[in-house]
């Protein structure tokens, strides 16, 4: 009986490693849907039960996400990024905000210097979604658009490490926004720091981008009633 179980565990581990390998090497990139259980069973040469356990393991590790009626999707291709994201999800919001005090400025300056037209379009689209959610008083959509805005600014920085950190920070950013009740204090006026930051990135003006980022984060600190480091 023990040897049978060891054999089954080995098959599950093999299937898990194979699926993880396809994710890491980009065969199934982040955002893509992995093949159905039956197809994986045939491709990997293991039972559907083994595939099911392997997928469950990768869901637990944070690489995959099942979506009811739509299949299973890749949400990360890096185990270490998953570990960092989970650590950040447990972090005190004051600690996350302190980290952002340095990173937001770097991301803003670099984005203004290095952004592409396509990246600028993405930032503008996220800003438009943020404004639409604000007008509709849709808290969830507002929080999602705001967090996405910051991730897209980081991605425009031409620094993949900074972009990875912001992707990992995404869940913590959303919680920070919820705690700060940003929907209640935000403004859709042109003076909104998010609009000012977008304008600076569009104009490729690094100093204006830094000024907007500092103003934006000061607002978050005020709303969270946190001490702002000098």
PDB file of C-alpha atoms in Angstrom:
ATOM      1  CA  UNK A   1       0.000   0.000   0.000  1.00  0.00           C
ATOM      2  CA  UNK A   2       2.811   2.409   0.896  1.00  0.00           C
ATOM      3  CA  UNK A   3       4.587   1.853  -2.445  1.00  0.00           C
ATOM      4  CA  UNK A   4       1.331   2.538  -4.304  1.00  0.00           C
ATOM      5  CA  UNK A   5       0.922   5.824  -2.417  1.00  0.00           C
ATOM      6  CA  UNK A   6       4.548   6.772  -3.064  1.00  0.00           C
ATOM      7  CA  UNK A   7       4.001   6.115  -6.740  1.00  0.00           C
ATOM      8  CA  UNK A   8       0.897   8.295  -6.769  1.00  0.00           C
ATOM      9  CA  UNK A   9       2.669  11.109  -4.900  1.00  0.00           C
ATOM     10  CA  UNK A  10       5.525  10.889  -7.385  1.00  0.00           C
ATOM     11  CA  UNK A  11       3.105  11.220 -10.307  1.00  0.00           C
ATOM     12  CA  UNK A  12       1.480  14.256  -8.700  1.00  0.00           C
ATOM     13  CA  UNK A  13       4.897  15.835  -8.115  1.00  0.00           C
ATOM     14  CA  UNK A  14       5.868  15.094 -11.708  1.00  0.00           C
ATOM     15  CA  UNK A  15       2.665  16.678 -13.017  1.00  0.00           C
ATOM     16  CA  UNK A  16       3.147  19.669 -10.722  1.00  0.00           C
ATOM     17  CA  UNK A  17       6.716  20.196 -11.928  1.00  0.00           C
ATOM     18  CA  UNK A  18       5.676  19.866 -15.573  1.00  0.00           C
ATOM     19  CA  UNK A  19       2.857  22.388 -15.261  1.00  0.00           C
ATOM     20  CA  UNK A  20       5.055  24.791 -13.268  1.00  0.00           C
ATOM     21  CA  UNK A  21       7.726  24.457 -15.949  1.00  0.00           C
ATOM     22  CA  UNK A  22       5.283  25.417 -18.700  1.00  0.00           C
ATOM     23  CA  UNK A  23       4.285  28.481 -16.691  1.00  0.00           C
ATOM     24  CA  UNK A  24       7.844  29.582 -15.905  1.00  0.00           C
ATOM     25  CA  UNK A  25       9.124  29.109 -19.468  1.00  0.00           C
ATOM     26  CA  UNK A  26       6.296  31.223 -20.856  1.00  0.00           C
ATOM     27  CA  UNK A  27       4.373  28.519 -22.691  1.00  0.00           C
ATOM     28  CA  UNK A  28       1.388  29.564 -20.567  1.00  0.00           C
ATOM     29  CA  UNK A  29       2.036  33.246 -19.757  1.00  0.00           C
ATOM     30  CA  UNK A  30       0.416  35.210 -16.965  1.00  0.00           C
ATOM     31  CA  UNK A  31      -3.224  35.837 -17.864  1.00  0.00           C
ATOM     32  CA  UNK A  32      -3.581  32.744 -20.030  1.00  0.00           C
ATOM     33  CA  UNK A  33      -5.862  29.791 -19.386  1.00  0.00           C
ATOM     34  CA  UNK A  34      -4.180  26.420 -18.980  1.00  0.00           C
ATOM     35  CA  UNK A  35      -5.529  23.417 -20.928  1.00  0.00           C
ATOM     36  CA  UNK A  36      -8.431  21.487 -19.389  1.00  0.00           C
ATOM     37  CA  UNK A  37      -7.856  18.577 -17.047  1.00  0.00           C
ATOM     38  CA  UNK A  38      -8.479  15.931 -19.720  1.00  0.00           C
ATOM     39  CA  UNK A  39      -5.947  17.472 -22.109  1.00  0.00           C
ATOM     40  CA  UNK A  40      -3.319  17.803 -19.376  1.00  0.00           C
ATOM     41  CA  UNK A  41      -3.876  14.193 -18.347  1.00  0.00           C
ATOM     42  CA  UNK A  42      -3.231  13.018 -21.903  1.00  0.00           C
ATOM     43  CA  UNK A  43      -0.251  15.308 -22.472  1.00  0.00           C
ATOM     44  CA  UNK A  44       1.457  14.499 -19.167  1.00  0.00           C
ATOM     45  CA  UNK A  45       0.615  10.806 -19.231  1.00  0.00           C
ATOM     46  CA  UNK A  46      -0.912  10.788 -15.750  1.00  0.00           C
ATOM     47  CA  UNK A  47      -4.422  10.306 -14.419  1.00  0.00           C
ATOM     48  CA  UNK A  48      -6.915  13.129 -14.185  1.00  0.00           C
ATOM     49  CA  UNK A  49      -6.814  12.712 -10.402  1.00  0.00           C
ATOM     50  CA  UNK A  50      -3.058  13.401 -10.435  1.00  0.00           C
ATOM     51  CA  UNK A  51      -3.587  16.445 -12.657  1.00  0.00           C
ATOM     52  CA  UNK A  52      -6.309  17.681 -10.305  1.00  0.00           C
ATOM     53  CA  UNK A  53      -4.003  17.434  -7.297  1.00  0.00           C
ATOM     54  CA  UNK A  54      -1.149  19.103  -9.187  1.00  0.00           C
ATOM     55  CA  UNK A  55      -3.370  22.016 -10.205  1.00  0.00           C
ATOM     56  CA  UNK A  56      -4.689  22.303  -6.649  1.00  0.00           C
ATOM     57  CA  UNK A  57      -1.096  22.504  -5.396  1.00  0.00           C
ATOM     58  CA  UNK A  58      -0.251  25.297  -7.853  1.00  0.00           C
ATOM     59  CA  UNK A  59      -3.428  27.162  -6.930  1.00  0.00           C
ATOM     60  CA  UNK A  60      -2.374  26.962  -3.292  1.00  0.00           C
ATOM     61  CA  UNK A  61       1.116  28.226  -4.160  1.00  0.00           C
ATOM     62  CA  UNK A  62      -0.360  31.221  -5.962  1.00  0.00           C
ATOM     63  CA  UNK A  63       0.593  30.455  -9.555  1.00  0.00           C
ATOM     64  CA  UNK A  64      -2.883  29.444 -10.745  1.00  0.00           C
ATOM     65  CA  UNK A  65      -6.407  30.666 -10.080  1.00  0.00           C
ATOM     66  CA  UNK A  66      -9.614  28.735 -10.865  1.00  0.00           C
ATOM     67  CA  UNK A  67     -12.481  30.820 -12.215  1.00  0.00           C
ATOM     68  CA  UNK A  68     -15.940  29.354 -11.977  1.00  0.00           C
ATOM     69  CA  UNK A  69     -17.195  28.326 -15.403  1.00  0.00           C
ATOM     70  CA  UNK A  70     -14.156  29.736 -17.185  1.00  0.00           C
ATOM     71  CA  UNK A  71     -11.243  27.397 -16.402  1.00  0.00           C
ATOM     72  CA  UNK A  72      -7.958  27.840 -14.558  1.00  0.00           C
ATOM     73  CA  UNK A  73      -5.715  30.816 -15.262  1.00  0.00           C
ATOM     74  CA  UNK A  74      -2.058  31.672 -14.702  1.00  0.00           C
ATOM     75  CA  UNK A  75      -1.775  34.591 -12.273  1.00  0.00           C
ATOM     76  CA  UNK A  76       1.977  34.457 -11.570  1.00  0.00           C
ATOM     77  CA  UNK A  77       5.043  32.831 -13.095  1.00  0.00           C
ATOM     78  CA  UNK A  78       7.409  33.350 -10.176  1.00  0.00           C
ATOM     79  CA  UNK A  79       7.279  31.488  -6.859  1.00  0.00           C
ATOM     80  CA  UNK A  80       9.395  34.143  -5.169  1.00  0.00           C
ATOM     81  CA  UNK A  81       7.034  36.896  -6.357  1.00  0.00           C
ATOM     82  CA  UNK A  82       4.143  34.945  -4.881  1.00  0.00           C
ATOM     83  CA  UNK A  83       5.980  34.677  -1.565  1.00  0.00           C
ATOM     84  CA  UNK A  84       6.673  38.422  -1.581  1.00  0.00           C
ATOM     85  CA  UNK A  85       3.050  39.206  -2.423  1.00  0.00           C
ATOM     86  CA  UNK A  86       1.820  37.080   0.467  1.00  0.00           C
ATOM     87  CA  UNK A  87       4.267  38.755   2.830  1.00  0.00           C
ATOM     88  CA  UNK A  88       3.063  42.164   1.717  1.00  0.00           C
ATOM     89  CA  UNK A  89      -0.559  41.147   2.161  1.00  0.00           C
ATOM     90  CA  UNK A  90       0.238  40.566   5.860  1.00  0.00           C
ATOM     91  CA  UNK A  91       2.215  43.791   6.251  1.00  0.00           C
ATOM     92  CA  UNK A  92       1.129  46.781   8.289  1.00  0.00           C
ATOM     93  CA  UNK A  93      -0.241  49.485   6.005  1.00  0.00           C
ATOM     94  CA  UNK A  94       2.076  52.033   7.611  1.00  0.00           C
ATOM     95  CA  UNK A  95       5.048  49.907   6.524  1.00  0.00           C
ATOM     96  CA  UNK A  96       3.722  49.599   2.988  1.00  0.00           C
ATOM     97  CA  UNK A  97       3.230  53.360   2.818  1.00  0.00           C
ATOM     98  CA  UNK A  98       6.764  54.009   4.071  1.00  0.00           C
ATOM     99  CA  UNK A  99       8.123  51.797   1.285  1.00  0.00           C
ATOM    100  CA  UNK A 100       5.997  53.661  -1.221  1.00  0.00           C
ATOM    101  CA  UNK A 101       7.443  57.001  -0.113  1.00  0.00           C
ATOM    102  CA  UNK A 102      10.670  56.060  -1.845  1.00  0.00           C
ATOM    103  CA  UNK A 103       9.374  53.874  -4.656  1.00  0.00           C
ATOM    104  CA  UNK A 104       6.632  56.223  -5.900  1.00  0.00           C
ATOM    105  CA  UNK A 105       9.141  58.987  -6.484  1.00  0.00           C
ATOM    106  CA  UNK A 106      11.524  56.701  -8.379  1.00  0.00           C
ATOM    107  CA  UNK A 107       8.689  55.213 -10.445  1.00  0.00           C
ATOM    108  CA  UNK A 108       7.313  58.658 -11.341  1.00  0.00           C
ATOM    109  CA  UNK A 109      10.703  60.084 -12.334  1.00  0.00           C
ATOM    110  CA  UNK A 110      11.647  57.035 -14.397  1.00  0.00           C
ATOM    111  CA  UNK A 111       8.241  56.767 -16.072  1.00  0.00           C
ATOM    112  CA  UNK A 112       8.438  60.392 -17.183  1.00  0.00           C
ATOM    113  CA  UNK A 113      11.855  59.688 -18.645  1.00  0.00           C
ATOM    114  CA  UNK A 114      11.326  56.276 -20.231  1.00  0.00           C
ATOM    115  CA  UNK A 115       7.616  55.757 -20.928  1.00  0.00           C
ATOM    116  CA  UNK A 116       6.516  54.621 -24.373  1.00  0.00           C
ATOM    117  CA  UNK A 117       3.395  55.847 -26.136  1.00  0.00           C
ATOM    118  CA  UNK A 118       1.708  52.510 -25.467  1.00  0.00           C
ATOM    119  CA  UNK A 119       2.543  52.707 -21.760  1.00  0.00           C
ATOM    120  CA  UNK A 120       1.249  56.270 -21.587  1.00  0.00           C
ATOM    121  CA  UNK A 121      -1.997  55.105 -23.200  1.00  0.00           C
ATOM    122  CA  UNK A 122      -2.340  52.419 -20.528  1.00  0.00           C
ATOM    123  CA  UNK A 123      -1.800  54.941 -17.739  1.00  0.00           C
ATOM    124  CA  UNK A 124      -4.343  57.323 -19.282  1.00  0.00           C
ATOM    125  CA  UNK A 125      -6.873  54.497 -19.612  1.00  0.00           C
ATOM    126  CA  UNK A 126      -6.442  53.527 -15.943  1.00  0.00           C
ATOM    127  CA  UNK A 127      -6.865  57.175 -14.951  1.00  0.00           C
ATOM    128  CA  UNK A 128     -10.067  57.359 -17.018  1.00  0.00           C
ATOM    129  CA  UNK A 129     -11.402  54.212 -15.311  1.00  0.00           C
ATOM    130  CA  UNK A 130     -10.533  55.722 -11.943  1.00  0.00           C
ATOM    131  CA  UNK A 131     -12.444  58.908 -12.769  1.00  0.00           C
ATOM    132  CA  UNK A 132     -15.434  56.935 -14.091  1.00  0.00           C
ATOM    133  CA  UNK A 133     -15.554  54.835 -10.924  1.00  0.00           C
ATOM    134  CA  UNK A 134     -15.317  57.987  -8.828  1.00  0.00           C
ATOM    135  CA  UNK A 135     -18.238  59.543 -10.706  1.00  0.00           C
ATOM    136  CA  UNK A 136     -20.256  56.330 -10.260  1.00  0.00           C
ATOM    137  CA  UNK A 137     -19.205  56.083  -6.610  1.00  0.00           C
ATOM    138  CA  UNK A 138     -18.107  52.496  -7.309  1.00  0.00           C
ATOM    139  CA  UNK A 139     -15.656  51.735  -4.514  1.00  0.00           C
ATOM    140  CA  UNK A 140     -14.393  48.391  -5.853  1.00  0.00           C
ATOM    141  CA  UNK A 141     -13.833  49.660  -9.389  1.00  0.00           C
ATOM    142  CA  UNK A 142     -12.194  52.814  -8.037  1.00  0.00           C
ATOM    143  CA  UNK A 143      -9.798  50.852  -5.838  1.00  0.00           C
ATOM    144  CA  UNK A 144      -8.899  48.465  -8.671  1.00  0.00           C
ATOM    145  CA  UNK A 145      -8.283  51.302 -11.149  1.00  0.00           C
ATOM    146  CA  UNK A 146      -6.207  53.273  -8.649  1.00  0.00           C
ATOM    147  CA  UNK A 147      -3.987  50.292  -7.826  1.00  0.00           C
ATOM    148  CA  UNK A 148      -3.660  49.471 -11.541  1.00  0.00           C
ATOM    149  CA  UNK A 149      -2.630  53.076 -12.237  1.00  0.00           C
ATOM    150  CA  UNK A 150       0.338  52.779  -9.876  1.00  0.00           C
ATOM    151  CA  UNK A 151       1.390  49.412 -11.292  1.00  0.00           C
ATOM    152  CA  UNK A 152       1.293  50.830 -14.838  1.00  0.00           C
ATOM    153  CA  UNK A 153       3.413  53.825 -13.812  1.00  0.00           C
ATOM    154  CA  UNK A 154       5.981  51.419 -12.380  1.00  0.00           C
ATOM    155  CA  UNK A 155       5.895  49.323 -15.555  1.00  0.00           C
ATOM    156  CA  UNK A 156       6.617  52.478 -17.566  1.00  0.00           C
ATOM    157  CA  UNK A 157       9.767  53.085 -15.494  1.00  0.00           C
ATOM    158  CA  UNK A 158      11.862  50.764 -17.684  1.00  0.00           C
ATOM    159  CA  UNK A 159      12.939  49.011 -14.470  1.00  0.00           C
ATOM    160  CA  UNK A 160      11.623  45.427 -14.356  1.00  0.00           C
ATOM    161  CA  UNK A 161      12.564  45.027 -10.676  1.00  0.00           C
ATOM    162  CA  UNK A 162      10.509  48.081  -9.723  1.00  0.00           C
ATOM    163  CA  UNK A 163       7.610  46.818 -11.829  1.00  0.00           C
ATOM    164  CA  UNK A 164       7.743  43.405 -10.149  1.00  0.00           C
ATOM    165  CA  UNK A 165       7.702  45.023  -6.699  1.00  0.00           C
ATOM    166  CA  UNK A 166       4.631  47.066  -7.605  1.00  0.00           C
ATOM    167  CA  UNK A 167       2.823  44.022  -8.975  1.00  0.00           C
ATOM    168  CA  UNK A 168       3.527  42.305  -5.675  1.00  0.00           C
ATOM    169  CA  UNK A 169       2.341  45.411  -3.834  1.00  0.00           C
ATOM    170  CA  UNK A 170      -0.938  45.493  -5.752  1.00  0.00           C
ATOM    171  CA  UNK A 171      -3.068  43.717  -3.120  1.00  0.00           C
ATOM    172  CA  UNK A 172      -1.540  45.812  -0.331  1.00  0.00           C
ATOM    173  CA  UNK A 173      -2.194  48.959  -2.372  1.00  0.00           C
ATOM    174  CA  UNK A 174      -5.857  48.033  -2.678  1.00  0.00           C
ATOM    175  CA  UNK A 175      -6.156  47.476   1.047  1.00  0.00           C
ATOM    176  CA  UNK A 176      -4.410  50.784   1.686  1.00  0.00           C
ATOM    177  CA  UNK A 177      -6.894  52.529  -0.590  1.00  0.00           C
ATOM    178  CA  UNK A 178      -9.852  50.870   1.133  1.00  0.00           C
ATOM    179  CA  UNK A 179      -8.549  51.817   4.565  1.00  0.00           C
ATOM    180  CA  UNK A 180      -7.935  55.391   3.492  1.00  0.00           C
ATOM    181  CA  UNK A 181     -11.513  55.675   2.149  1.00  0.00           C
ATOM    182  CA  UNK A 182      -9.947  57.316  -0.910  1.00  0.00           C
ATOM    183  CA  UNK A 183     -13.223  57.275  -2.823  1.00  0.00           C
ATOM    184  CA  UNK A 184     -14.666  59.712  -0.276  1.00  0.00           C
ATOM    185  CA  UNK A 185     -11.730  62.119  -0.408  1.00  0.00           C
ATOM    186  CA  UNK A 186     -10.636  61.852  -4.054  1.00  0.00           C
ATOM    187  CA  UNK A 187     -11.279  64.560  -6.563  1.00  0.00           C
ATOM    188  CA  UNK A 188     -11.860  64.215 -10.286  1.00  0.00           C
ATOM    189  CA  UNK A 189     -10.703  67.799 -10.866  1.00  0.00           C
ATOM    190  CA  UNK A 190      -7.618  68.493 -13.012  1.00  0.00           C
ATOM    191  CA  UNK A 191      -5.680  69.336  -9.808  1.00  0.00           C
ATOM    192  CA  UNK A 192      -5.978  65.687  -8.697  1.00  0.00           C
ATOM    193  CA  UNK A 193      -2.386  64.431  -8.180  1.00  0.00           C
ATOM    194  CA  UNK A 194      -3.094  61.378 -10.371  1.00  0.00           C
ATOM    195  CA  UNK A 195      -4.016  63.702 -13.247  1.00  0.00           C
ATOM    196  CA  UNK A 196      -0.975  65.868 -12.540  1.00  0.00           C
ATOM    197  CA  UNK A 197       1.263  62.808 -12.543  1.00  0.00           C
ATOM    198  CA  UNK A 198      -0.237  61.616 -15.828  1.00  0.00           C
ATOM    199  CA  UNK A 199       0.270  65.070 -17.368  1.00  0.00           C
ATOM    200  CA  UNK A 200       3.916  65.087 -16.242  1.00  0.00           C
ATOM    201  CA  UNK A 201       4.539  61.613 -17.657  1.00  0.00           C
ATOM    202  CA  UNK A 202       2.862  62.669 -20.913  1.00  0.00           C
ATOM    203  CA  UNK A 203       5.083  65.779 -21.071  1.00  0.00           C
ATOM    204  CA  UNK A 204       8.126  63.684 -20.087  1.00  0.00           C
ATOM    205  CA  UNK A 205       8.858  66.116 -17.261  1.00  0.00           C
ATOM    206  CA  UNK A 206      10.631  64.144 -14.479  1.00  0.00           C
ATOM    207  CA  UNK A 207      10.575  66.929 -11.870  1.00  0.00           C
ATOM    208  CA  UNK A 208       6.872  67.596 -12.335  1.00  0.00           C
ATOM    209  CA  UNK A 209       6.269  63.860 -12.060  1.00  0.00           C
ATOM    210  CA  UNK A 210       8.192  63.700  -8.780  1.00  0.00           C
ATOM    211  CA  UNK A 211       6.272  66.701  -7.409  1.00  0.00           C
ATOM    212  CA  UNK A 212       2.953  65.048  -8.302  1.00  0.00           C
ATOM    213  CA  UNK A 213       4.015  61.727  -6.755  1.00  0.00           C
ATOM    214  CA  UNK A 214       5.001  63.433  -3.494  1.00  0.00           C
ATOM    215  CA  UNK A 215       1.688  65.299  -3.387  1.00  0.00           C
ATOM    216  CA  UNK A 216      -0.246  62.133  -4.186  1.00  0.00           C
ATOM    217  CA  UNK A 217       1.402  60.087  -1.451  1.00  0.00           C
ATOM    218  CA  UNK A 218       1.004  62.913   1.080  1.00  0.00           C
ATOM    219  CA  UNK A 219      -2.726  62.643   0.471  1.00  0.00           C
ATOM    220  CA  UNK A 220      -2.675  58.901   1.195  1.00  0.00           C
ATOM    221  CA  UNK A 221      -0.696  59.490   4.379  1.00  0.00           C
ATOM    222  CA  UNK A 222      -3.150  62.161   5.492  1.00  0.00           C
ATOM    223  CA  UNK A 223      -6.161  59.948   4.765  1.00  0.00           C
ATOM    224  CA  UNK A 224      -4.605  57.054   6.674  1.00  0.00           C
ATOM    225  CA  UNK A 225      -3.578  59.376   9.527  1.00  0.00           C
ATOM    226  CA  UNK A 226      -0.004  58.069   9.342  1.00  0.00           C
ATOM    227  CA  UNK A 227       3.211  59.929  10.172  1.00  0.00           C
ATOM    228  CA  UNK A 228       5.035  61.102   7.067  1.00  0.00           C
ATOM    229  CA  UNK A 229       8.802  60.574   7.086  1.00  0.00           C
ATOM    230  CA  UNK A 230      10.982  63.496   6.124  1.00  0.00           C
TER     231      UNK A 230
END
